[in-house]
Tab-separated table of C-alpha atoms in Angstrom:
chain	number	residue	atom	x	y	z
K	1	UNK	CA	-8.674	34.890	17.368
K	2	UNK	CA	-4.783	34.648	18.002
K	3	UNK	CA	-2.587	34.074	14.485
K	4	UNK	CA	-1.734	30.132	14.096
K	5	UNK	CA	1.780	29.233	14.292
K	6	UNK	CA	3.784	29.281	10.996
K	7	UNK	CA	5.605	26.414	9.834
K	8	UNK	CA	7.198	25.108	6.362
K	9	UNK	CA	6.828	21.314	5.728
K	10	UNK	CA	6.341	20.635	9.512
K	11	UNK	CA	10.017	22.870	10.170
K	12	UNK	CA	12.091	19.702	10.346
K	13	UNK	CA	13.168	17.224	7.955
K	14	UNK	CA	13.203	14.106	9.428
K	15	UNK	CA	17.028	13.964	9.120
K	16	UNK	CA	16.912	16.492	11.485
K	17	UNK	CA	13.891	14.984	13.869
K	18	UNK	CA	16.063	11.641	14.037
K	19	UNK	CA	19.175	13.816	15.171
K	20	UNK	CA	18.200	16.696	17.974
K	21	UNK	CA	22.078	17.811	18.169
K	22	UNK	CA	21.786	18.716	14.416
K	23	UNK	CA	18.055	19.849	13.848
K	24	UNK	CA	17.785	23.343	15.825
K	25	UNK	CA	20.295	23.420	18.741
K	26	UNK	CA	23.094	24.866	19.536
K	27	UNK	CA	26.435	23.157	20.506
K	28	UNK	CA	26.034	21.313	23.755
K	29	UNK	CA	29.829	22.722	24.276
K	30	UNK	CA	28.548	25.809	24.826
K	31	UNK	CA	26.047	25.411	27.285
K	32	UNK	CA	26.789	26.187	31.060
K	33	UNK	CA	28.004	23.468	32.813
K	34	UNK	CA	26.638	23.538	36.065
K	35	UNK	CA	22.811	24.257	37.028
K	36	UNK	CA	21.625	27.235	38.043
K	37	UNK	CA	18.969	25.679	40.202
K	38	UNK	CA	18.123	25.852	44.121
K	39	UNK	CA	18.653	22.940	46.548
K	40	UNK	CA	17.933	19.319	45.724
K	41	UNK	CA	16.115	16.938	48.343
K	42	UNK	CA	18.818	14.349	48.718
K	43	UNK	CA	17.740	10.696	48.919
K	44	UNK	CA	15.289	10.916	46.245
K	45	UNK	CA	14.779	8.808	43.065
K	46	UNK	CA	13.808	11.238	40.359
K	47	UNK	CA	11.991	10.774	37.512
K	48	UNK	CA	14.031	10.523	33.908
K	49	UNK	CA	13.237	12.742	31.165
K	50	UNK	CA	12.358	10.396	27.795
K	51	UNK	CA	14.932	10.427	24.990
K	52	UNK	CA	14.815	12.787	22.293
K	53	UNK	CA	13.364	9.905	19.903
K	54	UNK	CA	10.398	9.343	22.061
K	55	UNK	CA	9.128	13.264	20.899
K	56	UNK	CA	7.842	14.961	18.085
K	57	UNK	CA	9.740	18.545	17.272
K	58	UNK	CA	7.311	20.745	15.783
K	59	UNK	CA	9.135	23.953	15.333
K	60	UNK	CA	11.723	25.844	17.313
K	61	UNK	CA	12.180	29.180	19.369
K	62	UNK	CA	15.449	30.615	21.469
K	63	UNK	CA	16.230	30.847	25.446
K	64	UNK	CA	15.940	34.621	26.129
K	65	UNK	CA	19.482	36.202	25.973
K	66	UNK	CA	20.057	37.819	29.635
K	67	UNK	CA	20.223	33.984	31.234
K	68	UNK	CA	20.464	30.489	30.980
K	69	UNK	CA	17.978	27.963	31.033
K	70	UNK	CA	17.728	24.821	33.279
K	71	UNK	CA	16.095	21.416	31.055
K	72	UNK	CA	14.344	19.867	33.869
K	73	UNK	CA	13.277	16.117	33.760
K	74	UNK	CA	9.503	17.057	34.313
K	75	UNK	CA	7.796	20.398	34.934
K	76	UNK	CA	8.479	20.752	37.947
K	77	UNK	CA	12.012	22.729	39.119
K	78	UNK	CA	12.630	20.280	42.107
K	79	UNK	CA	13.217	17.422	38.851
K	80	UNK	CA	16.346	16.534	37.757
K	81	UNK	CA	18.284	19.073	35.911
K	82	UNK	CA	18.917	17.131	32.735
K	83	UNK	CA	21.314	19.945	31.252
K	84	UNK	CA	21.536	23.871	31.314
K	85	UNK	CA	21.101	25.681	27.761
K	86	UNK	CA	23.086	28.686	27.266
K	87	UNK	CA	21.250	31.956	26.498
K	88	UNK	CA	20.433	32.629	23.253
K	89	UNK	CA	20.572	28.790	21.836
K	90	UNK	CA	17.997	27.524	19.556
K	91	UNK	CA	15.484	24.965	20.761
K	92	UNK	CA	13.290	22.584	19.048
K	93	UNK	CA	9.787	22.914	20.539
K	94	UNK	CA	7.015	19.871	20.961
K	95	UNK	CA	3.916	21.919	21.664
K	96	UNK	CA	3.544	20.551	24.813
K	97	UNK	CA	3.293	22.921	28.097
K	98	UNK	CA	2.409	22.347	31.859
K	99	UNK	CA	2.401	24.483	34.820
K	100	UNK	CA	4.257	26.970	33.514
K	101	UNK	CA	6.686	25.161	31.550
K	102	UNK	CA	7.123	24.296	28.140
K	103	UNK	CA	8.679	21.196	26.974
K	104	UNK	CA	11.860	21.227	24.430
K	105	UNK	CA	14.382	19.926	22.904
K	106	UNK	CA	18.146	20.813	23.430
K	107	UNK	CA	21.557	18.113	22.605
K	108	UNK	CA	19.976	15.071	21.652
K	109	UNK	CA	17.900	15.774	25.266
K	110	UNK	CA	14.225	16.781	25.926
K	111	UNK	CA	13.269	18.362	29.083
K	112	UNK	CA	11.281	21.302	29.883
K	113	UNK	CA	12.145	24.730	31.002
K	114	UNK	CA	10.559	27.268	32.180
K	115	UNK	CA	8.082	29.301	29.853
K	116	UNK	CA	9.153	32.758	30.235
K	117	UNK	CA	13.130	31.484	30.040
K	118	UNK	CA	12.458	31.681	25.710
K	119	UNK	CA	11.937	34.063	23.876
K	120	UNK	CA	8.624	33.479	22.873
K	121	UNK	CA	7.195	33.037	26.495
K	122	UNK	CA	8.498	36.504	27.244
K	123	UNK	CA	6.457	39.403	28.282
K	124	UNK	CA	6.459	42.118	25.431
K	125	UNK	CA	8.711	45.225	26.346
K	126	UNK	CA	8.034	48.597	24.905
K	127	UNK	CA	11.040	50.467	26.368
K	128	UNK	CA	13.534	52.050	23.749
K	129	UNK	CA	16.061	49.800	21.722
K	130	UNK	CA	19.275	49.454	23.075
K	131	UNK	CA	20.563	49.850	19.389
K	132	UNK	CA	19.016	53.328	19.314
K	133	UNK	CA	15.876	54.955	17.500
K	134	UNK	CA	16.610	55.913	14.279
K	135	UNK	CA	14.676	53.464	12.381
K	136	UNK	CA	11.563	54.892	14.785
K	137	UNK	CA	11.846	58.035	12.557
K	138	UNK	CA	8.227	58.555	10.525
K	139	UNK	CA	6.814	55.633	11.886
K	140	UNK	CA	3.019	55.083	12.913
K	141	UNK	CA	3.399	54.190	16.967
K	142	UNK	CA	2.073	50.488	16.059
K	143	UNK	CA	5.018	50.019	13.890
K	144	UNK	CA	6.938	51.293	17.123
K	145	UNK	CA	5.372	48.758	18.621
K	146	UNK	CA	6.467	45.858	16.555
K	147	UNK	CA	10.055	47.422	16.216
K	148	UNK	CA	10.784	47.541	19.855
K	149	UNK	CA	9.065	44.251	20.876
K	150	UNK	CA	11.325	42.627	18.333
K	151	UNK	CA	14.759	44.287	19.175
K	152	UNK	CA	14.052	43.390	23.046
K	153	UNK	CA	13.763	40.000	22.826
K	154	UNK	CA	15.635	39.192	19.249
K	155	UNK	CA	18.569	41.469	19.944
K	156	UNK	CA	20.619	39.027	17.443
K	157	UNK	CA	18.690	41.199	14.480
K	158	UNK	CA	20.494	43.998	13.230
K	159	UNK	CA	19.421	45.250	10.193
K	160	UNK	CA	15.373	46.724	9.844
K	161	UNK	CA	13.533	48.353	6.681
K	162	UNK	CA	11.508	51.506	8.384
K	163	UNK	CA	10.408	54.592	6.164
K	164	UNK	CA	10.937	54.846	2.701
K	165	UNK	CA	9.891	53.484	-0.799
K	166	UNK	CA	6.006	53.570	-1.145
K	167	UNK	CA	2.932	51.702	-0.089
K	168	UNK	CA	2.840	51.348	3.685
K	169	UNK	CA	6.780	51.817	3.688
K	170	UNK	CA	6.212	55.467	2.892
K	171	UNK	CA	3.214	55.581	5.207
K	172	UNK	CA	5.295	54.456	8.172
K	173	UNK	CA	3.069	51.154	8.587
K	174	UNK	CA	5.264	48.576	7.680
K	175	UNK	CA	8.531	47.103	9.204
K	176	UNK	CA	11.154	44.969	7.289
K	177	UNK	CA	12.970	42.633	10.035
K	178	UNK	CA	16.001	41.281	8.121
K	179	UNK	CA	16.715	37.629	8.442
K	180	UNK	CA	17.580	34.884	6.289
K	181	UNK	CA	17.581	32.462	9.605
K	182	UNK	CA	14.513	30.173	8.797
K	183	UNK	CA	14.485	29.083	12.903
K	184	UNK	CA	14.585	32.795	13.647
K	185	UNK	CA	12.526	34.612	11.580
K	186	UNK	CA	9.937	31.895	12.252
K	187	UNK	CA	10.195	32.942	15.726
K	188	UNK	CA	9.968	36.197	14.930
K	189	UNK	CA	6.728	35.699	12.305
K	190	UNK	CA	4.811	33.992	15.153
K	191	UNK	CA	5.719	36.441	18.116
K	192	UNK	CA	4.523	39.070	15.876
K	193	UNK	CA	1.227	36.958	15.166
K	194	UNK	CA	0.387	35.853	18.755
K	195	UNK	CA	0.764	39.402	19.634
K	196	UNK	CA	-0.847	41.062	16.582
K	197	UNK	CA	-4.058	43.230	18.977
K	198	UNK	CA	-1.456	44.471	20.994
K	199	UNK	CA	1.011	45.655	18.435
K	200	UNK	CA	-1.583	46.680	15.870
K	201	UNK	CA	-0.491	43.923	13.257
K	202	UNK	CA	-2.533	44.035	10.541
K	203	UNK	CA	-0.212	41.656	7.788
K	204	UNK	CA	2.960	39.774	8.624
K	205	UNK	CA	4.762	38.301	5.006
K	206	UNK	CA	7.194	35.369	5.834
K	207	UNK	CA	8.672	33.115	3.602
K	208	UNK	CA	6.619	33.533	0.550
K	209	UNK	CA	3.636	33.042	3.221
K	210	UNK	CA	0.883	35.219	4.358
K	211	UNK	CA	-1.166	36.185	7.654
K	212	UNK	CA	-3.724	38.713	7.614
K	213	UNK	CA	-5.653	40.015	10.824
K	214	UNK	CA	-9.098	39.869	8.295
K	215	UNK	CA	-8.159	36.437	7.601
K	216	UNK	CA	-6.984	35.198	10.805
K	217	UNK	CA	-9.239	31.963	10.743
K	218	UNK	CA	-7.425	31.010	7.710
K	219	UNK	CA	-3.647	31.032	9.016
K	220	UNK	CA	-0.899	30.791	6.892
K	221	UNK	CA	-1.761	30.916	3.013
K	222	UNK	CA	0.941	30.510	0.293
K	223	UNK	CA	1.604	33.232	-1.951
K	224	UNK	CA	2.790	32.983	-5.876
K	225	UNK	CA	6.224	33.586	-6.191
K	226	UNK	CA	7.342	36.735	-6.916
K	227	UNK	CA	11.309	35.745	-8.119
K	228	UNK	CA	13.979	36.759	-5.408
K	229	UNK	CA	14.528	36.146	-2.545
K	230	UNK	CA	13.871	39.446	-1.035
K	231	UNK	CA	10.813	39.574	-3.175
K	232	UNK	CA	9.053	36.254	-1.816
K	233	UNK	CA	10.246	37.938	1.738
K	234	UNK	CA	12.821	34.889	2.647
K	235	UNK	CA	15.661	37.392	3.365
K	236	UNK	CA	13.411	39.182	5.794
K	237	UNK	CA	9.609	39.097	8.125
K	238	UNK	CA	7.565	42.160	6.285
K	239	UNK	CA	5.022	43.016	8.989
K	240	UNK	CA	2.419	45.443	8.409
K	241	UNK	CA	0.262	47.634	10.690
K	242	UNK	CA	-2.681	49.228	11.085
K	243	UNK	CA	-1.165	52.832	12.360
K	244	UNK	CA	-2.326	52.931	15.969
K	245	UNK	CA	-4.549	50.647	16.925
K	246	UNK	CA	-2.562	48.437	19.166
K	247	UNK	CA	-2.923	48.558	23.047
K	248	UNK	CA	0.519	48.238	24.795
C-alpha cells in the first residue's frame, strides 16, 4: 500500500482557492514568455482550458528545475498552450491526471502539463548530490537513499540533519530535511511516502503529523504537540528508515 498524500486543512484557505495568483504560484512575470512547444496545425479551433474558479486545488507540487513547463488547454500537447511556467515555480494541483498529464494550476490559469515536467512525477535519481556527500557520512544506504532522491529533485533545500544526537540519528537511520516552506516540505513529505519500498522509509514526521510504513492504511495521524517548532517537526520533514531495505 503506497503512503496517502499529506495535507493540513485541505492545503488552501479558501482565500487562496478564490485567488490562484496568490494561493501557490509563482509570479506570472517570471514565467517564459514564449512556448516551448512543436508546430501547431493552423486553421484549427482549439479547445479552451476552464478558468481557475471552475477547479478545486487540493495541494501543490513544483515544475522540475532543469526546464520549463508548457500549461496546455487539454492533455494533449497539440492543445493550446495556455502559458509556460518557469522551472522551479510552485503549482497548485487538482488530483486530476490523463494520458500522461496532470492537471494544475499556475496565474489565475489551469491547464495541464506534462507529468514528469514536476517534481513529483519525476523518476527517482540515485546519483551523488551536486552539493557534495558529507552529510552521507555514517549513514545506513536507505537513508542515502532518501538524501539523494531529495537533493535531485528539491535542489532549493540546503540545510539536512544526518548523524549525530541519539535514537536513529546516531544509528544513521534518520534524515532531517530542513524546511519551514509548508508547499515544499509537503512535497517533499509525500515524495518520500509514495516512494517509501524503494527508499526503505520506515517513518516520515511532518508538521506535527505522522506516517508509519506499519500503519500505512491509516495515513496521516496527528501527533500531541511537543512545544517548538523544531520539536513538532514544522521547521523540517524527519524521515526515518529501516537501514537497507529499500530497492533502488
Amino acid at each position: 500500500m503506497s503512503a496517502s498524500a499529506f495535507a493540513i486543512g485541505g492545503v488552501l484557505s479558501v482565500t487562496e482557492r478564490a485567488g490562484a495568483d496568490a494561493q501557490l504560484v509563482a509570479d506570472p512575470s517570471a514565467a517564459i514568455s514564449t512556448s516551448r512547444g512543436g508546430y501547431r496545425k493552423p486553421n484549427i479551433v482549439l479547445p479552451s482550458a476552464p478558468a481557475a474558479s471552475e477547479v478545486t486545488v487540493t495541494g501543490a507540487t513544483f515544475v522540475f528545475h532543469d526546464d520549463a513547463a508548457d500549461l496546455y488547454a487539454m492533455p494533449d500537447d497539440t492543445t493550446e498552450v495556455v502559458v509556460v511556467v518557469a522551472p522551479d515555480s510552485k503549482v497548485g494541483t487538482t488530483g486530476e491526471t490523463s494520458n500522461g498529464f496532470t492537471q494544475v494550476v499556475f496565474a489565475d490559469k489551469v491547464g495541464w502539463v506534462k507529468t514528469d515536467s514536476l517534481v513529483t512525477g519525476r523518476a527517482l535519481s540515485m546519483s551523488s548530490c551536486a552539493t557534495g556527500s558529507g552529510v552521507e557520512t555514517g549513514l545506513q544506504p536507505d537513508t542515502v537513499r532518501v538524501y539523494r532522491a531529495v537533493c535531485a529533485l528539491f535542489p532549493q533545500i540546503t540545510g539536512y540533519g544526518g548523524r549525530g544526537g541519539g535514537g536513529e540519528h546516531a544509528a544513521g537511520r534518520a534524515l532531517d530535511i530542513m524546511t519551514k516552506n509548508l508547499e515544499l516540505g509537503t512535497a517533499i513529505a509525500n515524495l518520500v511516502g509514495q516512494h517509501w519500498r524503494e527508499l526503505g522509509v520506515s517513518q516520515i514526521i511532518w508538521q506535527q503529523h505522522i506516517w508509519t510504513a506499519e500503519r500505512s492504511g491509516d495515513g496521516w495521524r496527528p501527533m500531541e504537540s511537543r512545544g517548538s517548532d523544531t520539536a513538532n517537526h514544522k521547521d523540517h520533514v524527519h524521515v526515518t528508515t529501516f537501514g537497507n531495505a529499500g530497492t533502488l
